mmCIF file with all atom_site columns, C-alpha atoms in Angstrom:
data_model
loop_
_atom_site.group_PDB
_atom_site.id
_atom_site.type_symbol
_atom_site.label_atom_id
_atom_site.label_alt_id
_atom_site.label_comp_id
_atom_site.label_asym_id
_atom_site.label_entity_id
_atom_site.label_seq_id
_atom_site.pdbx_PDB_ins_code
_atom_site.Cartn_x
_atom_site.Cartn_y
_atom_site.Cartn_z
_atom_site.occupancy
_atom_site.B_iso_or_equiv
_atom_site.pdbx_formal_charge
_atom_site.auth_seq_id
_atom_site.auth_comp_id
_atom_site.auth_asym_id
_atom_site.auth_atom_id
_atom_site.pdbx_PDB_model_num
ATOM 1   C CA . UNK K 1 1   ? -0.760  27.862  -2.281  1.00 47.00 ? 1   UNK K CA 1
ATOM 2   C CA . UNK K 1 2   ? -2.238  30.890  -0.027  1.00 55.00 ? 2   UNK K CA 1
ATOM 3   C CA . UNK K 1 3   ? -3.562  33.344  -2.751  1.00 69.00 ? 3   UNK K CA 1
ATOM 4   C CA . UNK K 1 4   ? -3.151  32.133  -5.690  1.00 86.00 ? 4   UNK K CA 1
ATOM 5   C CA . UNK K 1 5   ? -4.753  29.135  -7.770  1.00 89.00 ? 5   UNK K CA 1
ATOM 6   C CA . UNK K 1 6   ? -4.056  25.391  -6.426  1.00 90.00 ? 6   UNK K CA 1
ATOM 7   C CA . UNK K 1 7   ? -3.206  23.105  -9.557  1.00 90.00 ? 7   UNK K CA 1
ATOM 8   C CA . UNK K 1 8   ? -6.380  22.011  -11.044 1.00 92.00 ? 8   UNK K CA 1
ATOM 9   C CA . UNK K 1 9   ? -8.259  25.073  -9.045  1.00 93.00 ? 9   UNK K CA 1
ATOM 10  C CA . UNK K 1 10  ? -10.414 25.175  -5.762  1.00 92.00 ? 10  UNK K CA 1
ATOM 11  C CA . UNK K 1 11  ? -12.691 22.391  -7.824  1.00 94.00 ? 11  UNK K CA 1
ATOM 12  C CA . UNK K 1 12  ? -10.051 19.691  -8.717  1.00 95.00 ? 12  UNK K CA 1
ATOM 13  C CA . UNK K 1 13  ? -10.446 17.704  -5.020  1.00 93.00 ? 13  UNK K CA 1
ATOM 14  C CA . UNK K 1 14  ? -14.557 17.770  -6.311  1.00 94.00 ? 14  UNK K CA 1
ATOM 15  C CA . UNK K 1 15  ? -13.557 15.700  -9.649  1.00 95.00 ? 15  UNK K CA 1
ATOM 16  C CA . UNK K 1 16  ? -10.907 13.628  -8.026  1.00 92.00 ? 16  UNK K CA 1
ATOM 17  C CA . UNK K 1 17  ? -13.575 12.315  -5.435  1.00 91.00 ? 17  UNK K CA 1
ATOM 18  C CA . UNK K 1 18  ? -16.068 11.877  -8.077  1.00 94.00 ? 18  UNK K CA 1
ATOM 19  C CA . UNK K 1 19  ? -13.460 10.045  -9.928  1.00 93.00 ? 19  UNK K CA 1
ATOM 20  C CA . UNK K 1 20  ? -12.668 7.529   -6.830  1.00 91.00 ? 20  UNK K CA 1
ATOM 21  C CA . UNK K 1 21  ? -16.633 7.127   -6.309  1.00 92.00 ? 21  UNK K CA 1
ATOM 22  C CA . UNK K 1 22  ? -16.597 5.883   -10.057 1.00 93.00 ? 22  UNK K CA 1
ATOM 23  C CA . UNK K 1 23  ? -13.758 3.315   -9.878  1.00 91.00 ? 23  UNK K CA 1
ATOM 24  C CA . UNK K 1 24  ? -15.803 2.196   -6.712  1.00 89.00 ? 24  UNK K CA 1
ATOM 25  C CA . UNK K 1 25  ? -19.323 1.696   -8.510  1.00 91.00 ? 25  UNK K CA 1
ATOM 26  C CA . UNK K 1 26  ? -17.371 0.291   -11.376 1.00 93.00 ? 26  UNK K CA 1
ATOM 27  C CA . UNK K 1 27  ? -16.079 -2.319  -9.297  1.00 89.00 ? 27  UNK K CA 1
ATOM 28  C CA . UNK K 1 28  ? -19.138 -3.218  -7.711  1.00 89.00 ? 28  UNK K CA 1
ATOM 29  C CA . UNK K 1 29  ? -21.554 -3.045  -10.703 1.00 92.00 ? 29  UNK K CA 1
ATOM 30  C CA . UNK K 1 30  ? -23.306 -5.925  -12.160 1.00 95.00 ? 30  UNK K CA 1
ATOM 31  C CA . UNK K 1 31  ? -25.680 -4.099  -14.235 1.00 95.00 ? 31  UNK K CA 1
ATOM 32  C CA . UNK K 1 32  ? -27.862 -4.292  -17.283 1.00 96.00 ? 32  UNK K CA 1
ATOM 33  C CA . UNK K 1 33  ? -25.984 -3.929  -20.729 1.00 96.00 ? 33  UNK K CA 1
ATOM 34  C CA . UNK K 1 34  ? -27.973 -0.965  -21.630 1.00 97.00 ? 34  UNK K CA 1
ATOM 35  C CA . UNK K 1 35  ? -26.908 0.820   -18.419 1.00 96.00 ? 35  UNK K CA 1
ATOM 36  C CA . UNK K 1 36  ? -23.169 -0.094  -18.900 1.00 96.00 ? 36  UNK K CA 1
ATOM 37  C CA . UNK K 1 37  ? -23.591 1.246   -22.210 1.00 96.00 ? 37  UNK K CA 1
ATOM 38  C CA . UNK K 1 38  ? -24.934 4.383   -21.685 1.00 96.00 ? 38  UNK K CA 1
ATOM 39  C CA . UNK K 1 39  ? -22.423 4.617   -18.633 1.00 95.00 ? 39  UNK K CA 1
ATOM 40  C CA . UNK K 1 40  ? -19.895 3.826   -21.191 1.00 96.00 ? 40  UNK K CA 1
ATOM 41  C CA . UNK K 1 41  ? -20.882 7.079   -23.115 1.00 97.00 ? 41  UNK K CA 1
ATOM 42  C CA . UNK K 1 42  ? -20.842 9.409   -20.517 1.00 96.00 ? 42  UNK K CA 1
ATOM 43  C CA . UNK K 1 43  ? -17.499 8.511   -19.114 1.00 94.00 ? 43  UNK K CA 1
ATOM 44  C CA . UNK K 1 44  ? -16.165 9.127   -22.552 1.00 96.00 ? 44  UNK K CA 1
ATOM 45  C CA . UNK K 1 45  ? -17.969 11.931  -22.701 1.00 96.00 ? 45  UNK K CA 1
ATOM 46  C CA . UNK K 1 46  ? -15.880 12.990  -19.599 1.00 94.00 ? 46  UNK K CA 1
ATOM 47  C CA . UNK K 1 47  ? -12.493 12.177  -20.884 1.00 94.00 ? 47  UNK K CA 1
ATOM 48  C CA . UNK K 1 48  ? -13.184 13.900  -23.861 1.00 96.00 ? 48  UNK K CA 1
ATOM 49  C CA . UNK K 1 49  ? -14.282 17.212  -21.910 1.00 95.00 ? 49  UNK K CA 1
ATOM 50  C CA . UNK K 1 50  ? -10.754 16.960  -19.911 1.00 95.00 ? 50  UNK K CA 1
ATOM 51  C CA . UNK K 1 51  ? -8.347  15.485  -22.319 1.00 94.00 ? 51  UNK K CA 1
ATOM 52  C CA . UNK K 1 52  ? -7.726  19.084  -24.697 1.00 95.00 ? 52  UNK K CA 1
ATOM 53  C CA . UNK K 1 53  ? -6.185  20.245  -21.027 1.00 94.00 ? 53  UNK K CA 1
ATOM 54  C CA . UNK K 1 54  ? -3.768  17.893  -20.254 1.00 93.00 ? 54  UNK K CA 1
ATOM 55  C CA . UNK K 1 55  ? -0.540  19.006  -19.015 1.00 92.00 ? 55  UNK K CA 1
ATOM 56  C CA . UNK K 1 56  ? 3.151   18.259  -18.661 1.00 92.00 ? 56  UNK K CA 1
ATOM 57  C CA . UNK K 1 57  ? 3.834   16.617  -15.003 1.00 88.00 ? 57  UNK K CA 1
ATOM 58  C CA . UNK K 1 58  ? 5.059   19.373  -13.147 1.00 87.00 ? 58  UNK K CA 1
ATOM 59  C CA . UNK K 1 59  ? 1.795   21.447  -13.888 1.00 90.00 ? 59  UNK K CA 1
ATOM 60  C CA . UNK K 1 60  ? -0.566  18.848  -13.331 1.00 91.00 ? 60  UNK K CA 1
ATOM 61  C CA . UNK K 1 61  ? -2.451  18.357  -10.098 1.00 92.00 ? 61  UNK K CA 1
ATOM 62  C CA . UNK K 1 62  ? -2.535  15.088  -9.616  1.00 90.00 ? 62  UNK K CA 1
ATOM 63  C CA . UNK K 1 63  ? 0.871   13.873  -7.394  1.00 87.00 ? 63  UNK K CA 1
ATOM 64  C CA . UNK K 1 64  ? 0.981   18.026  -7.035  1.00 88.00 ? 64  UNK K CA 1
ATOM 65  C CA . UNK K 1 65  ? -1.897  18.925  -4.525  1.00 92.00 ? 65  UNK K CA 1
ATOM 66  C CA . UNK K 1 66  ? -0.487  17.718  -0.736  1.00 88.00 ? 66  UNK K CA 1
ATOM 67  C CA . UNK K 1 67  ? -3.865  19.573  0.489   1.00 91.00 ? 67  UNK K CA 1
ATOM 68  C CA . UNK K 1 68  ? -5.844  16.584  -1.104  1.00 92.00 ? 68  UNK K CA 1
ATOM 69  C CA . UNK K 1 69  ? -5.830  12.596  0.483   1.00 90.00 ? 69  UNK K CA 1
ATOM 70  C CA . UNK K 1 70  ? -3.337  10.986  -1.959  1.00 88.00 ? 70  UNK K CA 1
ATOM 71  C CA . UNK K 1 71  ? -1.978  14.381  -3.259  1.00 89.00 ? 71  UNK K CA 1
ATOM 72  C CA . UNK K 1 72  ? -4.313  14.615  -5.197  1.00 90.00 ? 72  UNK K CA 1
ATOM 73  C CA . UNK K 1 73  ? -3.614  11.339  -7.258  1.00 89.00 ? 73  UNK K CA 1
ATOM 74  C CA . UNK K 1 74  ? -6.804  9.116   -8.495  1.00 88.00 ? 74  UNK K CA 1
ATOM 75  C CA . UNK K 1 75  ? -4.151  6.305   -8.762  1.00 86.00 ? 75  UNK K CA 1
ATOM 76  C CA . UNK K 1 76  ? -2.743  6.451   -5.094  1.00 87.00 ? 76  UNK K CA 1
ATOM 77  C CA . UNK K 1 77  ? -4.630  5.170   -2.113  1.00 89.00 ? 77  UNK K CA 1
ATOM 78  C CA . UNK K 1 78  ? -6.367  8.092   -0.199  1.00 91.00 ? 78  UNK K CA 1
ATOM 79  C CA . UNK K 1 79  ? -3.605  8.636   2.488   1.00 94.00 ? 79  UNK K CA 1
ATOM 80  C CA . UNK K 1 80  ? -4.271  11.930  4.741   1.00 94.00 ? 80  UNK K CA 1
ATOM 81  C CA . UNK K 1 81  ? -0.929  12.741  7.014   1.00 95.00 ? 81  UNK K CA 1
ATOM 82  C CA . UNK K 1 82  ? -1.723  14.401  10.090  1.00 96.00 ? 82  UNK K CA 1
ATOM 83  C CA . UNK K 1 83  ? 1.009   14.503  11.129  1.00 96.00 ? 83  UNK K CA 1
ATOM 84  C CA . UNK K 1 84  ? 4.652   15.259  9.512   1.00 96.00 ? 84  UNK K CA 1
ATOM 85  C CA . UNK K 1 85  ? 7.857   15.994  10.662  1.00 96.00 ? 85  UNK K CA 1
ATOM 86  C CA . UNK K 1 86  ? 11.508  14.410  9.221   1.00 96.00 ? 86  UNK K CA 1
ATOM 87  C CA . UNK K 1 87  ? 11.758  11.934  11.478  1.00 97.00 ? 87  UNK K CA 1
ATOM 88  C CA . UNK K 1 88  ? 8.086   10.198  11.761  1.00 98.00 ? 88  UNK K CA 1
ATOM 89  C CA . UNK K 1 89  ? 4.980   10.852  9.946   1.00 97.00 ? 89  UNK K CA 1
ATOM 90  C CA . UNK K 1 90  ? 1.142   9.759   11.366  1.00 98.00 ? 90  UNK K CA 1
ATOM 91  C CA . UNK K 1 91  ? -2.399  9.716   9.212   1.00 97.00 ? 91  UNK K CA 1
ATOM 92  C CA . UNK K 1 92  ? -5.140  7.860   7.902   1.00 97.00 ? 92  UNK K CA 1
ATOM 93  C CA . UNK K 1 93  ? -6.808  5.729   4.741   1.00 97.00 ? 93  UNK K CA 1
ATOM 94  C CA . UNK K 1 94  ? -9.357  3.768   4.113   1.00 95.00 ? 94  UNK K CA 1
ATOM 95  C CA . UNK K 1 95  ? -9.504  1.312   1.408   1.00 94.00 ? 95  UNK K CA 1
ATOM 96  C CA . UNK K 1 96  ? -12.598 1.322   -0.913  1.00 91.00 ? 96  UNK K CA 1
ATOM 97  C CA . UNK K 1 97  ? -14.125 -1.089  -3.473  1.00 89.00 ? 97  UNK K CA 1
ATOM 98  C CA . UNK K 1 98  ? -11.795 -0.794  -5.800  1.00 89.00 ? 98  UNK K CA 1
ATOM 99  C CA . UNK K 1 99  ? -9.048  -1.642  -3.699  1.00 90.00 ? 99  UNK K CA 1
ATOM 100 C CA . UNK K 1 100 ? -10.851 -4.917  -3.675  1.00 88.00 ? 100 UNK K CA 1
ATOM 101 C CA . UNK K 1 101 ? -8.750  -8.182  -3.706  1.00 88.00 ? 101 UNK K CA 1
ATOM 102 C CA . UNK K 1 102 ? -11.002 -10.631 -2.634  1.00 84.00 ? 102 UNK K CA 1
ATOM 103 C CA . UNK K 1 103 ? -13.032 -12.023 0.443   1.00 84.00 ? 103 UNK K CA 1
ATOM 104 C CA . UNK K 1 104 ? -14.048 -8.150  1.663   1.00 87.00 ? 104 UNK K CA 1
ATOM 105 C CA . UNK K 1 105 ? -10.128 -7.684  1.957   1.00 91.00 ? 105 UNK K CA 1
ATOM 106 C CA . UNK K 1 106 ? -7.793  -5.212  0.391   1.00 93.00 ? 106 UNK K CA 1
ATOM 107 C CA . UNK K 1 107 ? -5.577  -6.487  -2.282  1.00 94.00 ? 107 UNK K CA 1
ATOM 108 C CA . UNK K 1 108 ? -2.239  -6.854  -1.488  1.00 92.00 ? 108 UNK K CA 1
ATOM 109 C CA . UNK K 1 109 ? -0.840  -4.987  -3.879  1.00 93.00 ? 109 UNK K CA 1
ATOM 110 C CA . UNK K 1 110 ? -2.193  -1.504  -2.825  1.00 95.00 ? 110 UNK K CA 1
ATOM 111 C CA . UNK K 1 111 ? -0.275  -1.550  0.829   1.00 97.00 ? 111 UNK K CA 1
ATOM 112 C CA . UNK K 1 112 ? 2.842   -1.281  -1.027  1.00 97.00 ? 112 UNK K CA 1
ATOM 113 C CA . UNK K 1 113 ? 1.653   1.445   -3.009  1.00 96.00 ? 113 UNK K CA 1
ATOM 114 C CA . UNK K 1 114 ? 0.800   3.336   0.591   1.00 97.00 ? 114 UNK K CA 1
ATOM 115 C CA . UNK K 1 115 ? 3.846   2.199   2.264   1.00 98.00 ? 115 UNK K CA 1
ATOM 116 C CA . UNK K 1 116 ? 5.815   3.687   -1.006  1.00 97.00 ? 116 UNK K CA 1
ATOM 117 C CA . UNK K 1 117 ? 3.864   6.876   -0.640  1.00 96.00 ? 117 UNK K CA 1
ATOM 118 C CA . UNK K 1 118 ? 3.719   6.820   3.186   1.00 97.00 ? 118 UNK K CA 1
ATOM 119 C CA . UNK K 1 119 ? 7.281   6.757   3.530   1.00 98.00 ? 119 UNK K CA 1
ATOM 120 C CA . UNK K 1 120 ? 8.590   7.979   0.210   1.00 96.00 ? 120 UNK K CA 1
ATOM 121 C CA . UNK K 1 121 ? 7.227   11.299  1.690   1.00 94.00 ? 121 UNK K CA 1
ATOM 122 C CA . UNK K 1 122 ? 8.721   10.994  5.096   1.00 97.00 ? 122 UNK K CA 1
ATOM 123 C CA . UNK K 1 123 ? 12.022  10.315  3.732   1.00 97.00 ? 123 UNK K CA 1
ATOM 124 C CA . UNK K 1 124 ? 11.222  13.719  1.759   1.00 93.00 ? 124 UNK K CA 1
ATOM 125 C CA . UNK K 1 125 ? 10.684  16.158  4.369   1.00 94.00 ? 125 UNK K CA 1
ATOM 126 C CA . UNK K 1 126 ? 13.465  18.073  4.861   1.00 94.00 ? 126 UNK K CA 1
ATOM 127 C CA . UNK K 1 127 ? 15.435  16.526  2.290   1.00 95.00 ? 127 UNK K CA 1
ATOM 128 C CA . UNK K 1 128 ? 16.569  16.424  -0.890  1.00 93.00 ? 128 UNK K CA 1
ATOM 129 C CA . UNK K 1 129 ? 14.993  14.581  -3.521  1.00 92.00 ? 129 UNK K CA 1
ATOM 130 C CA . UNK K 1 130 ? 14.623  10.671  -2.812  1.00 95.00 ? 130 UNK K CA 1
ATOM 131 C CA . UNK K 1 131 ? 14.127  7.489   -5.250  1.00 96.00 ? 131 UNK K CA 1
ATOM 132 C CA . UNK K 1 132 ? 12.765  3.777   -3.487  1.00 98.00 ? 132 UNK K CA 1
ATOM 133 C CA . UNK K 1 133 ? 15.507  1.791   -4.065  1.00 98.00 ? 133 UNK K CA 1
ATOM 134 C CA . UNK K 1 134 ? 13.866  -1.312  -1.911  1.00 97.00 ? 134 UNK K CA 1
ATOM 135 C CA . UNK K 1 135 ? 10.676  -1.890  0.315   1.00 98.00 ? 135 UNK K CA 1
ATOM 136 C CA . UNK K 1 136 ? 9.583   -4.810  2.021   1.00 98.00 ? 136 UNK K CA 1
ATOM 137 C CA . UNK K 1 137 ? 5.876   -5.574  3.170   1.00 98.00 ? 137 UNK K CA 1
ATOM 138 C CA . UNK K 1 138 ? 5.209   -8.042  5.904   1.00 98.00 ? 138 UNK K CA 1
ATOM 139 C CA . UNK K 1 139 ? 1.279   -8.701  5.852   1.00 97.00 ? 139 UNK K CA 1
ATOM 140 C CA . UNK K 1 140 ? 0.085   -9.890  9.296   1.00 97.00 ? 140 UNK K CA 1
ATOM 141 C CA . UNK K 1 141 ? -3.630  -9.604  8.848   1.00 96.00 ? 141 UNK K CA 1
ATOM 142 C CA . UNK K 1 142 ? -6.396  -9.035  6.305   1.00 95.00 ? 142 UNK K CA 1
ATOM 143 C CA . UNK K 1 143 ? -6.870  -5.534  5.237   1.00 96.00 ? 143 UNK K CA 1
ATOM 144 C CA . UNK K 1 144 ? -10.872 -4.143  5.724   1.00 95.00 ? 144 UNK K CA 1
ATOM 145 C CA . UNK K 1 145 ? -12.512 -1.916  3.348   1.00 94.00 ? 145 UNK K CA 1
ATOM 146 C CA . UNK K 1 146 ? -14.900 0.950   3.850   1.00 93.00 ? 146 UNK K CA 1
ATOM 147 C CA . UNK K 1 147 ? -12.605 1.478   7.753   1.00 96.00 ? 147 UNK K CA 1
ATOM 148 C CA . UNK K 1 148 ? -10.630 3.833   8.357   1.00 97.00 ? 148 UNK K CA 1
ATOM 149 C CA . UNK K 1 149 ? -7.138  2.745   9.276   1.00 98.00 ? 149 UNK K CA 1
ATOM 150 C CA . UNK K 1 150 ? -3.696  4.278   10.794  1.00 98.00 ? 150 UNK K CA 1
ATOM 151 C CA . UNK K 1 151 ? -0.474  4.817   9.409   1.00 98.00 ? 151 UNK K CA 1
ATOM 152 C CA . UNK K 1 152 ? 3.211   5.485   10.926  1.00 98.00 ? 152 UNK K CA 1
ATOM 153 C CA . UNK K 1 153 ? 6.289   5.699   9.428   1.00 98.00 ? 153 UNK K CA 1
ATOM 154 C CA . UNK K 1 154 ? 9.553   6.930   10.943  1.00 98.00 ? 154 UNK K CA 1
ATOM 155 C CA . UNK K 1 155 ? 13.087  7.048   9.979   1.00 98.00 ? 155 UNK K CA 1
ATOM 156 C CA . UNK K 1 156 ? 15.396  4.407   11.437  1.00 98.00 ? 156 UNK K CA 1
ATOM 157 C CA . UNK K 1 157 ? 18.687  5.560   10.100  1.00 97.00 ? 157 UNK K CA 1
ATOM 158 C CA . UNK K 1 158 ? 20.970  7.601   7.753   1.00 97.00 ? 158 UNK K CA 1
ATOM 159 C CA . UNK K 1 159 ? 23.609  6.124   6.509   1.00 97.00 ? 159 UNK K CA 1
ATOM 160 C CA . UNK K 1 160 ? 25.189  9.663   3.577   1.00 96.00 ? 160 UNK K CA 1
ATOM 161 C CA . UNK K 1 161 ? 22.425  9.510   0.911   1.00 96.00 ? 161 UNK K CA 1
ATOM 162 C CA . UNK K 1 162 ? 20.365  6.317   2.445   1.00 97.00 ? 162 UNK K CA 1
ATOM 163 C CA . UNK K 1 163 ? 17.398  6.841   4.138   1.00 98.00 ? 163 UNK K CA 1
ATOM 164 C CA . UNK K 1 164 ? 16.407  3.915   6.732   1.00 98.00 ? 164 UNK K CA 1
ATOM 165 C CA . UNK K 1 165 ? 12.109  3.898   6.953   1.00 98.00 ? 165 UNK K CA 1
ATOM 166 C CA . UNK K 1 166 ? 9.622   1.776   8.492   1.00 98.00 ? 166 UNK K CA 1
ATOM 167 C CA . UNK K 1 167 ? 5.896   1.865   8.501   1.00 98.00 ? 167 UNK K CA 1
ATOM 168 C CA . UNK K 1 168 ? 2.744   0.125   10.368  1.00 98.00 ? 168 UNK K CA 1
ATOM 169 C CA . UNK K 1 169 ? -0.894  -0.366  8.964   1.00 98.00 ? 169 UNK K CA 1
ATOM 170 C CA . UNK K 1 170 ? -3.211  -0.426  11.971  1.00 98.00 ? 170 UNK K CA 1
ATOM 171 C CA . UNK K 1 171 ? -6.002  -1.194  12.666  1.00 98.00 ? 171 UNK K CA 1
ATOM 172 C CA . UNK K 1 172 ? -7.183  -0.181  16.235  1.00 96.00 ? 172 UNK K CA 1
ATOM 173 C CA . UNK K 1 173 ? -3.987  -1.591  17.889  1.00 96.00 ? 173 UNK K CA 1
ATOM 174 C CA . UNK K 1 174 ? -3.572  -4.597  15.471  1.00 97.00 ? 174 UNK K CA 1
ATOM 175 C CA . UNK K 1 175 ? -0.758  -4.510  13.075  1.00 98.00 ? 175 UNK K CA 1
ATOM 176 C CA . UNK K 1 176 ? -2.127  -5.055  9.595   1.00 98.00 ? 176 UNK K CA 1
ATOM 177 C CA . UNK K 1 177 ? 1.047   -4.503  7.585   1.00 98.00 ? 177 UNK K CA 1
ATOM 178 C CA . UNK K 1 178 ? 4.579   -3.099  7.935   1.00 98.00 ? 178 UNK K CA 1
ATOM 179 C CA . UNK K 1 179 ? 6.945   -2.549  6.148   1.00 98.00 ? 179 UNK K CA 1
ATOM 180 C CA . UNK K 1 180 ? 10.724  -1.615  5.919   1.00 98.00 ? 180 UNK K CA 1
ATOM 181 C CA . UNK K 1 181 ? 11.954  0.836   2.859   1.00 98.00 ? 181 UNK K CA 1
ATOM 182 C CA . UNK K 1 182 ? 15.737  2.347   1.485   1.00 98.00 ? 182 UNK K CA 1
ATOM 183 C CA . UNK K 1 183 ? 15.585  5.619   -0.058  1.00 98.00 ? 183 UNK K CA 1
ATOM 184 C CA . UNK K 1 184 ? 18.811  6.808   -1.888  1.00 98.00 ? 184 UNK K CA 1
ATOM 185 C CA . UNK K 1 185 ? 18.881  10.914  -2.383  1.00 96.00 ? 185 UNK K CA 1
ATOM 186 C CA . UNK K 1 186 ? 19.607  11.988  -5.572  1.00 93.00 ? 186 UNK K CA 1
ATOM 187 C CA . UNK K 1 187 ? 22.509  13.754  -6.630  1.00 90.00 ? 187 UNK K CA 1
ATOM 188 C CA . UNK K 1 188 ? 22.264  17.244  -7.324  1.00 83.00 ? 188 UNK K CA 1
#
C-alpha cells in the first residue's frame, strides 16, 4: 500500500470508527422518539451518500485494509495483531457496547467470530488460501467490555492441506476463552 491509495483512501479507518461508535450509542440509547427519529434520518442520509459507490468484494475495503483493527471490517471485532509470523500470531481487542450480551459481558457469539479471524489469518500467513472447516470455543470466564484484552494463536500441526490452530482470550493472565480450529487449503 506504500504510494498509492489504500482501499477506501487515507479517510476510510475515520468512517469505519465512526461507524463502530454508532453501533455502540445505538446499543446503549434509550432516547426520546423525536431524537431516534431524527437519528433515523441522518443515518439514512448516510447510507444514501455511500451506497452509489459500492463495490464488488475484491475492491472494497472492508475485509481488505490489514492496516485497520478488524481489517477494516465494521462487522468483525476490532482485533489489532502485533505480532505475526506462520507459526503464532499475538494482539489485542476490546469488546464494546455492541458486543453486549448481557450482565456487562460480551456475548458469546462474538469470540468465535475473533477466534475465526484470529486464527483464520494465522493459518494464512505464508500459505495458500484457507477455508474453517471446524472451531471449537471453550468459555472459561465472562468476557469485559470497554478492556482491552490479549490474543494468541499458534499452529499445532500440519497434517497436507490441514492446518492444526489454537487460540487464548486473556485477560491479564486469566484465560477467558480458547479455542481449537481446522483449516483445509484450497486447491489451486
Amino acid at each position: 500500500m506504500s504510494g498509492e491509495r489504500p482501499p477506501g483512501g487515507p479517510e476510510f479507518g475515520g468512517l469505519l470508527e465512526s461507524a463502530r461508535r454508532l453501533l455502540d450509542a445505538v446499543a446503549a440509547a434509550e432516547a426520546p422518539d423525536e431524537v431516534v427519529l431524527a437519528a433515523t434520518r441522518q443515518i439514512e442520509a448516510a447510507c444514501a451518500a455511500l451506497e452509489p459507490y459500492g463495490v464488488e468484494e475484491e475492491q472494497a475495503p472492508a475485509g481488505n485494509r490489514p492496516d485497520l483493527p478488524g481489517r477494516g471490517s465494521p462487522l468483525l471485532v476490532p482485533l489489532v495483531l502485533d505480532h505475526e509470523r506462520p507459526d503464532e500470531v499475538r494482539g489485542r481487542v476490546t469488546f464494546h457496547r455492541a458486543h453486549l450480551g448481557g450482565g456487562k459481558a460480551a456475548h458469546g457469539g462474538v469470540q468465535p467470530l475473533l477466534f475465526d479471524e484470529l486464527l483464520g489469518r494465522l493459518a494464512s500467513i505464508g500459505r495458500p488460501r484457507s477455508r474453517t472447516a471446524y472451531l471449537r470455543v471453550d468459555y472459561r470466564k465472562v468476557t469485559p467490555l470497554g478492556v482491552e484484552l490479549r490474543v494468541e494463536g499458534r499452529i499445532r500441526r500440519t497434517e497436507g492441506r490441514k492446518i492444526f490452530a489454537y487460540g487464548q482470550l486473556l485477560h491479564g493472565e486469566q484465560i477467558l476463552a480458547e479455542a481449537e480450529a481446522l483449516f483445509v487449503q484450497l486447491r489451486p
